[in-house]
């Protein structure tokens, strides 16, 4: 059986988990779940990095001992990951006794081999980075990362003969072009290596820093934090002779951001070489999440914490957003508006509508049971099947090479094609004629199969949604038990099996309410409001709604094409029986097209249990494509009328809001035809 081993950086315990940590860990999780889906045996490691100056300083600020402080923050990381759906097999801490032992064994081995020597060193030291800098690395005489002046320090220390392995490393990276990827980071490492590599100082005198792993050959010193931390990748699976180490080390992949490229691209390979351990297979390096073009920073209150976002927007939406939005390797800007837009467009509209339309029609036309392929699939059916196949191929090709956004784009192309297929094939027309039933069967079965494939393909990204979709399609399987070759196979849905409609997968999020969890709101300990599934009028910003917005007719058979005539809020009182005479229904817009030669009119086919043609005066505010799939409120017992020569059998309700016209839509999805009272 093929194997896969993925790691995240082990995070410093001087900061709470934020969106940057979440991204790397979710990327590793998607890779882990993907490989399980492909039938690999996997090992997924994360953890915390707990020694060194930085931690001592943070503990002091918190008024705690380093170990107690490390316990607390490490605990926060450990508790966060399950809430983000992370499936790590092990959580390592550099204070674990097993890790400490391996670090000492490796140090001893490298020392015995003559690659560690004792020497005095004088240089420019940055406390934040815990390291000496060479003159040429400084920017304006300051640390490039901390923008602070350095202090001059002289120390006798132990050094690792890193320079000895420079030529070997250059040769290795040249011969293994995908060892460090994407290519820009490989090039960056090769360009570091153009300059002579200096030896690495790997010890700190105990009188300056005692919070570290003692050197096995000199207890007046502790180990430099990077020499300690990097070794977690082999200590966790049980170096040197543990079974997991034997099985998984040969396929190890590290996932990190560009900030720690140098330790992973230079220190680590040379350390491995000196210790006689084979090189890792890949170093996957991604860019930075920025907030409004800047770095996330606690002091500026721009830290975005995943656990503030997830309760508001949902875990799967959050995971989807991170993986869809960032091109692996490049920087991205985080904004809550962008997150909301993706939820509404990609999840609520595209995926949510496809799934609900498919299930609603299966329920209506086939009593909620999976139909057989009745008629021989035609060209359109085959084209849609081809899109599902294409999505599967892209997914299989792109994820192993870190093209997460491309894999998602291919899946969404398939979803888009399926929605268009519904509009084009118009199953409701096929349902009118008994003789077309075999054709309708094939159409609905094709759609159900596409939804099943989509559910399996999104499972590494959105495991909860995948399970929910499969469950409603009559397949009860945990996301982690899915296997691509079996579960995404075309035609494998069980004929006659009951499917269930259920609630909308992703309720739309009110754009007006966004921005709340952004910019470290939580830093100010103000929890973001519950935004999800807010009752909305389409496009409405609740705050900007007039206090008493008049409900107007957007179109009707009797009041004319212009629609949206204001009603008088102080109009004559009516009794309930008069009100009941108005037959208000929830309708689902199936088709929409402009009425030729009219600026305002759109012809709609609306499903209210039966299909109605309604002409609405909304063309100036709504494009026909956006209307399809929306639920609206209609007056169903209005006398028919002709508008620009087109018959209208009802009226769509809307609200005039300044220059805008907003449709009334139900809070949650309703079975078409539901009576409004
Ligand atoms: N402890 C070291 C790593 C040792 S690994 C042997 C360390 N820890 S850290 O807590 O600072 O984590 C750095 C990592 O967190 C980055 O490499 C990246 O994975 C993640 N991120 C932190 N901020 C980030 C962004 N703003 N954007 C994306 N990821 C970032 O370095």
mmCIF file of N, CA and C and ligand atoms in Angstrom, residues 8-12 14 18 20-21 23-24 49 226 229-230 232-233 255-260 264 286-290 296 326, ligand 1:
data_model
loop_
_atom_site.group_PDB
_atom_site.id
_atom_site.type_symbol
_atom_site.label_atom_id
_atom_site.label_comp_id
_atom_site.label_asym_id
_atom_site.label_seq_id
_atom_site.Cartn_x
_atom_site.Cartn_y
_atom_site.Cartn_z
ATOM 1 N N UNK A 8 3.103 19.772 9.530
ATOM 2 C CA UNK A 8 3.004 21.232 9.578
ATOM 3 C C UNK A 8 4.220 21.709 10.363
ATOM 4 N N UNK A 9 4.501 23.008 10.363
ATOM 5 C CA UNK A 9 5.519 23.469 11.319
ATOM 6 C C UNK A 9 4.998 23.160 12.724
ATOM 7 N N UNK A 10 5.880 23.003 13.658
ATOM 8 C CA UNK A 10 5.385 22.961 15.040
ATOM 9 C C UNK A 10 5.388 24.412 15.501
ATOM 10 N N UNK A 11 4.236 24.867 15.971
ATOM 11 C CA UNK A 11 4.035 26.300 16.198
ATOM 12 C C UNK A 11 4.607 26.734 17.540
ATOM 13 N N UNK A 12 5.175 27.932 17.547
ATOM 14 C CA UNK A 12 5.674 28.496 18.806
ATOM 15 C C UNK A 12 4.512 28.702 19.758
ATOM 16 N N UNK A 14 4.175 31.045 21.760
ATOM 17 C CA UNK A 14 4.119 32.432 22.258
ATOM 18 C C UNK A 14 2.935 33.198 21.680
ATOM 19 N N UNK A 18 -3.869 31.446 14.984
ATOM 20 C CA UNK A 18 -4.565 32.422 14.138
ATOM 21 C C UNK A 18 -4.726 31.832 12.748
ATOM 22 N N UNK A 20 -3.205 32.159 10.003
ATOM 23 C CA UNK A 20 -2.010 31.648 9.323
ATOM 24 C C UNK A 20 -1.709 30.219 9.740
ATOM 25 N N UNK A 21 -1.742 29.968 11.043
ATOM 26 C CA UNK A 21 -1.534 28.590 11.518
ATOM 27 C C UNK A 21 -2.645 27.685 10.964
ATOM 28 N N UNK A 23 -4.363 27.984 8.243
ATOM 29 C CA UNK A 23 -4.215 27.694 6.815
ATOM 30 C C UNK A 23 -3.248 26.526 6.599
ATOM 31 N N UNK A 24 -2.049 26.627 7.167
ATOM 32 C CA UNK A 24 -1.058 25.562 6.935
ATOM 33 C C UNK A 24 -1.621 24.221 7.405
ATOM 34 N N UNK A 49 6.268 24.042 19.390
ATOM 35 C CA UNK A 49 7.702 24.292 19.548
ATOM 36 C C UNK A 49 7.845 25.136 20.822
ATOM 37 N N UNK A 226 16.183 25.891 16.765
ATOM 38 C CA UNK A 226 15.915 25.264 15.462
ATOM 39 C C UNK A 226 16.507 23.856 15.368
ATOM 40 N N UNK A 229 13.913 21.931 17.231
ATOM 41 C CA UNK A 229 12.566 21.847 16.650
ATOM 42 C C UNK A 229 12.504 20.995 15.382
ATOM 43 N N UNK A 230 13.465 21.182 14.475
ATOM 44 C CA UNK A 230 13.386 20.468 13.194
ATOM 45 C C UNK A 230 13.379 18.948 13.388
ATOM 46 N N UNK A 232 11.795 17.288 15.336
ATOM 47 C CA UNK A 232 10.468 16.717 15.634
ATOM 48 C C UNK A 232 9.948 15.843 14.500
ATOM 49 N N UNK A 233 10.338 16.209 13.267
ATOM 50 C CA UNK A 233 9.802 15.489 12.113
ATOM 51 C C UNK A 233 10.255 14.027 12.076
ATOM 52 N N UNK A 255 5.109 21.018 5.176
ATOM 53 C CA UNK A 255 4.335 22.147 4.679
ATOM 54 C C UNK A 255 4.590 23.329 5.605
ATOM 55 N N UNK A 256 5.074 24.426 5.037
ATOM 56 C CA UNK A 256 5.449 25.593 5.844
ATOM 57 C C UNK A 256 5.142 26.853 5.030
ATOM 58 N N UNK A 257 5.207 28.014 5.694
ATOM 59 C CA UNK A 257 5.123 29.281 4.943
ATOM 60 C C UNK A 257 6.531 29.783 4.659
ATOM 61 N N UNK A 258 6.594 30.797 3.825
ATOM 62 C CA UNK A 258 7.880 31.294 3.340
ATOM 63 C C UNK A 258 8.775 31.857 4.444
ATOM 64 N N UNK A 259 8.169 32.189 5.612
ATOM 65 C CA UNK A 259 8.972 32.763 6.703
ATOM 66 C C UNK A 259 10.026 31.796 7.228
ATOM 67 N N UNK A 260 9.776 30.502 7.062
ATOM 68 C CA UNK A 260 10.723 29.544 7.628
ATOM 69 C C UNK A 260 11.313 28.649 6.530
ATOM 70 N N UNK A 264 14.138 25.267 6.878
ATOM 71 C CA UNK A 264 13.688 24.007 6.277
ATOM 72 C C UNK A 264 14.426 23.658 4.988
ATOM 73 N N UNK A 286 4.241 27.879 1.209
ATOM 74 C CA UNK A 286 3.168 28.788 0.778
ATOM 75 C C UNK A 286 3.447 30.213 1.203
ATOM 76 N N UNK A 287 2.595 31.132 0.708
ATOM 77 C CA UNK A 287 2.755 32.558 1.000
ATOM 78 C C UNK A 287 2.070 32.931 2.301
ATOM 79 N N UNK A 288 1.866 34.225 2.455
ATOM 80 C CA UNK A 288 1.333 34.764 3.699
ATOM 81 C C UNK A 288 -0.083 35.297 3.541
ATOM 82 N N UNK A 289 -0.891 35.042 4.534
ATOM 83 C CA UNK A 289 -2.181 35.717 4.624
ATOM 84 C C UNK A 289 -1.932 37.084 5.214
ATOM 85 N N UNK A 290 -2.441 38.088 4.529
ATOM 86 C CA UNK A 290 -2.283 39.453 5.025
ATOM 87 C C UNK A 290 -3.655 40.039 5.290
ATOM 88 N N UNK A 296 -0.285 40.372 9.661
ATOM 89 C CA UNK A 296 -1.129 40.227 10.837
ATOM 90 C C UNK A 296 -0.303 40.602 12.054
ATOM 91 N N UNK A 326 -6.485 31.264 -1.848
ATOM 92 C CA UNK A 326 -5.030 31.423 -1.917
ATOM 93 C C UNK A 326 -4.440 30.527 -3.008
HETATM 94 N N1 LIG B 1 8.347 27.152 15.614
HETATM 95 C C1 LIG B 1 8.664 27.549 14.306
HETATM 96 C C2 LIG B 1 8.531 26.389 13.342
HETATM 97 C C3 LIG B 1 9.359 25.211 13.687
HETATM 98 S S1 LIG B 1 9.077 23.913 12.577
HETATM 99 C C4 LIG B 1 10.257 22.820 12.887
HETATM 100 C C5 LIG B 1 7.731 28.653 13.865
HETATM 101 N N2 LIG B 1 6.572 28.749 14.494
HETATM 102 S S2 LIG B 1 5.422 29.839 14.200
HETATM 103 O O1 LIG B 1 4.464 29.684 15.257
HETATM 104 O O2 LIG B 1 5.983 31.119 14.025
HETATM 105 O O3 LIG B 1 4.749 29.353 12.895
HETATM 106 C C6 LIG B 1 5.154 29.782 11.631
HETATM 107 C C7 LIG B 1 4.230 29.170 10.638
HETATM 108 O O4 LIG B 1 2.864 29.539 10.929
HETATM 109 C C8 LIG B 1 4.431 29.611 9.211
HETATM 110 O O5 LIG B 1 5.477 28.942 8.561
HETATM 111 C C9 LIG B 1 3.082 29.240 8.648
HETATM 112 O O6 LIG B 1 2.959 27.874 8.536
HETATM 113 C C10 LIG B 1 2.158 29.728 9.728
HETATM 114 N N3 LIG B 1 1.883 31.136 9.593
HETATM 115 C C11 LIG B 1 2.040 32.097 10.545
HETATM 116 N N4 LIG B 1 1.588 33.279 10.057
HETATM 117 C C12 LIG B 1 1.154 33.130 8.788
HETATM 118 C C13 LIG B 1 0.482 33.961 7.866
HETATM 119 N N5 LIG B 1 0.207 35.222 8.109
HETATM 120 N N6 LIG B 1 0.095 33.413 6.708
HETATM 121 C C14 LIG B 1 0.279 32.090 6.428
HETATM 122 N N7 LIG B 1 0.875 31.280 7.291
HETATM 123 C C15 LIG B 1 1.493 31.797 8.394
HETATM 124 O O7 LIG B 1 8.064 29.359 12.926
#
